[in-house]
Short mmCIF file of C-alpha atoms in Angstrom, two decimals:
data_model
loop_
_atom_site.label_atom_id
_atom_site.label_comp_id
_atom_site.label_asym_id
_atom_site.label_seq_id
_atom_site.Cartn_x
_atom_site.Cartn_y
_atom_site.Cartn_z
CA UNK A 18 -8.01 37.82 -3.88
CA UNK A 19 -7.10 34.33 -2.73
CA UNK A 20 -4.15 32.32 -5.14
CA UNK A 21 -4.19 29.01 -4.92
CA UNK A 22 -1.10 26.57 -6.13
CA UNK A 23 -1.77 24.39 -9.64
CA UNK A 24 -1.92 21.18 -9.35
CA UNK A 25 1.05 19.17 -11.41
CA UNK A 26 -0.50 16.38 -13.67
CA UNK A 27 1.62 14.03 -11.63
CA UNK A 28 -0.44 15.47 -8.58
CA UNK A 29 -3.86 15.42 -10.40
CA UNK A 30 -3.54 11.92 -11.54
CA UNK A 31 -2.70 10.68 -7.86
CA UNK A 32 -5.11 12.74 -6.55
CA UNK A 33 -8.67 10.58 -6.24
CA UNK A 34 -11.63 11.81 -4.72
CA UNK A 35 -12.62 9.62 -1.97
CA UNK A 36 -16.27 7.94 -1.67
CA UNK A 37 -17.28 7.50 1.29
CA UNK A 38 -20.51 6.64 0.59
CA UNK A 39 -19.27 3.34 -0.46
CA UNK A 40 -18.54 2.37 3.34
CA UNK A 41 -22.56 3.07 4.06
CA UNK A 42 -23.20 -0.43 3.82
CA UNK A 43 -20.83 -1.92 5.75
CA UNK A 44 -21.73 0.61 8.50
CA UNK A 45 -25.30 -0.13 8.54
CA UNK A 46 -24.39 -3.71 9.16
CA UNK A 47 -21.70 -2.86 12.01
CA UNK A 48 -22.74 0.12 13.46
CA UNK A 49 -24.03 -2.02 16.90
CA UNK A 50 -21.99 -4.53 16.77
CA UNK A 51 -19.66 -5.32 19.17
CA UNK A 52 -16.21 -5.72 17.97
CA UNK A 53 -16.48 -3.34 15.17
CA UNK A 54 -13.86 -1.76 14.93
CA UNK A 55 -11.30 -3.75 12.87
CA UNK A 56 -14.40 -5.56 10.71
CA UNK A 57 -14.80 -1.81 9.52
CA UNK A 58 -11.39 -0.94 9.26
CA UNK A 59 -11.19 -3.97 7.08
CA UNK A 60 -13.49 -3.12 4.81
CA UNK A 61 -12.50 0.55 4.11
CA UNK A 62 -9.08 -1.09 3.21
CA UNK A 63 -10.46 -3.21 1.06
CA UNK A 64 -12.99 -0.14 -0.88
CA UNK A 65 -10.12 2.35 -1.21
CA UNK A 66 -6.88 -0.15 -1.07
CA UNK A 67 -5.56 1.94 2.20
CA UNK A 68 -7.20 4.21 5.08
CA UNK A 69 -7.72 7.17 3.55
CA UNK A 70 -8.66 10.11 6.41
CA UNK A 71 -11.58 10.81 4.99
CA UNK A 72 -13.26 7.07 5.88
CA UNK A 73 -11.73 7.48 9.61
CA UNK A 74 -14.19 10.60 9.39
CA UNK A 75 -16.81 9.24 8.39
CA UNK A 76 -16.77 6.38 10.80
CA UNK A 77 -16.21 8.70 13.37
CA UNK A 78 -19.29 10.49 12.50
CA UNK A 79 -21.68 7.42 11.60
CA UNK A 80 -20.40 4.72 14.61
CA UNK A 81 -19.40 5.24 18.14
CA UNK A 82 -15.70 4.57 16.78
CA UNK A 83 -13.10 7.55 18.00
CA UNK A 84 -10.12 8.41 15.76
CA UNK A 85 -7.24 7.88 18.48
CA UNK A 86 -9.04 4.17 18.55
CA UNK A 87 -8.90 3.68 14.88
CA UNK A 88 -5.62 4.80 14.47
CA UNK A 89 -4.55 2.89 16.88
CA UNK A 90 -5.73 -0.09 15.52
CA UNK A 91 -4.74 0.88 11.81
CA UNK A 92 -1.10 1.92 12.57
CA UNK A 93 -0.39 -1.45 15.09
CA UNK A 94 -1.65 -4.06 12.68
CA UNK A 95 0.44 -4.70 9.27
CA UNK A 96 -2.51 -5.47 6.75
CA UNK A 97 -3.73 -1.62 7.35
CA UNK A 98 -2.29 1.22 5.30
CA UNK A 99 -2.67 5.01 5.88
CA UNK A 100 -1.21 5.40 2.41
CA UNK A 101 -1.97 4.50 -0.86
CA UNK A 102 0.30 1.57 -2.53
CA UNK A 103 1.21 0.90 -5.41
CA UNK A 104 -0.01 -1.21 -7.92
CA UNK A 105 2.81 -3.72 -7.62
CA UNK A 106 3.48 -4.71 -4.01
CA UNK A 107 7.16 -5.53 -3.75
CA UNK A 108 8.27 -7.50 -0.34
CA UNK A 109 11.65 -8.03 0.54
CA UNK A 110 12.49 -10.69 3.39
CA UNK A 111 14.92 -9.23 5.99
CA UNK A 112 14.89 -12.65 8.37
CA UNK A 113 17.42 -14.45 9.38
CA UNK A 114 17.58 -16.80 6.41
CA UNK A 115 17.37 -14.07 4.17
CA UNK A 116 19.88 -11.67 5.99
CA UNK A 117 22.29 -14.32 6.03
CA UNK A 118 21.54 -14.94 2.29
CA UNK A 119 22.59 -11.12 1.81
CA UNK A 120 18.77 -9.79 1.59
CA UNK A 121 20.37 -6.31 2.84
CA UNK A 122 22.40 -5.61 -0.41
CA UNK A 123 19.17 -6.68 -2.31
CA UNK A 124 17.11 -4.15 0.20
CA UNK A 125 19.22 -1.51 -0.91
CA UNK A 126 19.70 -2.11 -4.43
CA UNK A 127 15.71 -2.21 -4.73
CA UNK A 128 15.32 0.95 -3.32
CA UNK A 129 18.32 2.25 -5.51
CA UNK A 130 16.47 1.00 -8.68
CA UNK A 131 13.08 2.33 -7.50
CA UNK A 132 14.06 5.31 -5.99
CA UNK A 133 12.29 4.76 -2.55
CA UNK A 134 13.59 4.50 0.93
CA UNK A 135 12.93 3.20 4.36
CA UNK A 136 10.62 6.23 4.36
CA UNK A 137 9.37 6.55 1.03
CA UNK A 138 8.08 2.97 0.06
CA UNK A 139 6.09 4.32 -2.97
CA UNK A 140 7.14 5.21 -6.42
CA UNK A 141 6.41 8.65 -7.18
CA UNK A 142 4.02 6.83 -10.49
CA UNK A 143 2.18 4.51 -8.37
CA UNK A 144 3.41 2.02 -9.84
CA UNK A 145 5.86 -0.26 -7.18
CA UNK A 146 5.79 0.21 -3.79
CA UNK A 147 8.77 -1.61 -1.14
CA UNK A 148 7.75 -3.65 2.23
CA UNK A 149 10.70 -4.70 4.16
CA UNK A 150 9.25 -7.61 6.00
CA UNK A 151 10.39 -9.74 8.94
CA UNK A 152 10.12 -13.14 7.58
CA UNK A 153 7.73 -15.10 4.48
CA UNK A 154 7.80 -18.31 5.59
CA UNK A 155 9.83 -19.52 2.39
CA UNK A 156 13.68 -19.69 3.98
CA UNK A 157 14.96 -22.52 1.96
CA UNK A 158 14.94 -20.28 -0.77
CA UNK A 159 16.38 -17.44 1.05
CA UNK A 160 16.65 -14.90 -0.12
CA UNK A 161 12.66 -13.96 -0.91
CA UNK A 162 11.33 -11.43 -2.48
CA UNK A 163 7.54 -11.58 -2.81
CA UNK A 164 5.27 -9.47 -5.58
CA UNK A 165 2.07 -9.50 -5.63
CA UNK A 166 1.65 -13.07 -4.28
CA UNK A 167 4.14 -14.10 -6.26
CA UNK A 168 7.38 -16.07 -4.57
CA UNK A 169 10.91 -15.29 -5.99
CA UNK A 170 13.48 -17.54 -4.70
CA UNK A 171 17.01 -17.21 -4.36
CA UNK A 172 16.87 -13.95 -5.79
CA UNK A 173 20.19 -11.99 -6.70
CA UNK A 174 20.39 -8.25 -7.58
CA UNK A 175 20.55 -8.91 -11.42
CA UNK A 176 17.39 -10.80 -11.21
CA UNK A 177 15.75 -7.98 -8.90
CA UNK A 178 16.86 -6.33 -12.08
CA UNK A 179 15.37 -8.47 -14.78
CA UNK A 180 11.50 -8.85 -12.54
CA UNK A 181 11.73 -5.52 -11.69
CA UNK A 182 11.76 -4.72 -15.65
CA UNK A 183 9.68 -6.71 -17.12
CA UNK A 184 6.84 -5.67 -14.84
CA UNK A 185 7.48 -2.32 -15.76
CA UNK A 186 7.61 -3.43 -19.90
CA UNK A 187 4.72 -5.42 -19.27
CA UNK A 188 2.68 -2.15 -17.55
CA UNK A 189 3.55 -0.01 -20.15
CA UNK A 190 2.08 -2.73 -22.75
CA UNK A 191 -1.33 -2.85 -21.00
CA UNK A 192 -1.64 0.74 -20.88
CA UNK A 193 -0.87 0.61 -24.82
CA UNK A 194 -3.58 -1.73 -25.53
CA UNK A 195 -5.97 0.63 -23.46
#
């Protein structure tokens, strides 16, 4: 008799099966192309939100793609994820502007709040998940914090505070209305 673990809720909700299917068009239209690679890459990122390892099979499989080259390729360039991320993308500007500004103490306190880390960027709902960046381009309002496309200048920890909580209020009321 084989015993298997249960899957937590927490688990089962996080868990998605992966289509893979859905990259089938993207392949036929790449699949002898020269330069393929990060074209395909993109698009898997864009299907899923990240790389899951299920699409790296698959293009393994279907194109003349190897793994150590898309990994390669997926772990060097910043706009590709191996991980899922959350549904609110918080990044925190650690350049000089920013540092000097006291972006560290707001680096910390973010992660205190959220409880993620330099290794655990993701909230364990999905919800938030933490990119320490090098620089946004915005340093006269140092420091930046970025969500979702949107710029927050001169930020302070009680304001980290105040976005940080309405976004999770204003979650919580869209899932009511569902």
């Amino acid at each position: 008799m084989r015993v298997s673990r249960i899957k937590n809720k927490k688990e089962e909700k996080l868990e998605k099966k992966i289509d893979v299917s859905l990259l089938d068009p993207f392949i036929k239209k790449y699949k002898n192309e020269k330069g393929n690679l990060i074209p395909l890459l993109q698009h898997a990122q864009e299907l899923y939100g990240y790389l899951p390892q299920e699409a790296f099979h698959k293009l393994e499989r279907e194109t003349q793609l190897t793994l150590n080259d898309m990994y390669g390729v997926a772990s060097f360039y910043a706009q590709f994820s191996l991980f899922p991320k959350g549904k609110y993308i918080i990044k925190m500007c650690t350049g000089t502007a920013c540092h000097v500004k006291g972006s560290n103490t707001l680096v910390e306190f973010i992660h205190e709040k959220l409880k993620t880390s330099e290794t655990k960027h993701t909230t364990e709902d999905g919800l938030f998940t933490v990119e320490i960046v090098s620089c946004l381009g915005a340093c006269g309002l140092a420091p930046v914090m970025v969500i979702n496309e949107k710029v927050y200048g001169k930020v302070t920890s009680k304001m980290c505070e105040e976005i940080v909580e309405d976004i999770i209020i204003d979650d919580a009321d869209d899932w009511s209305a569902v």
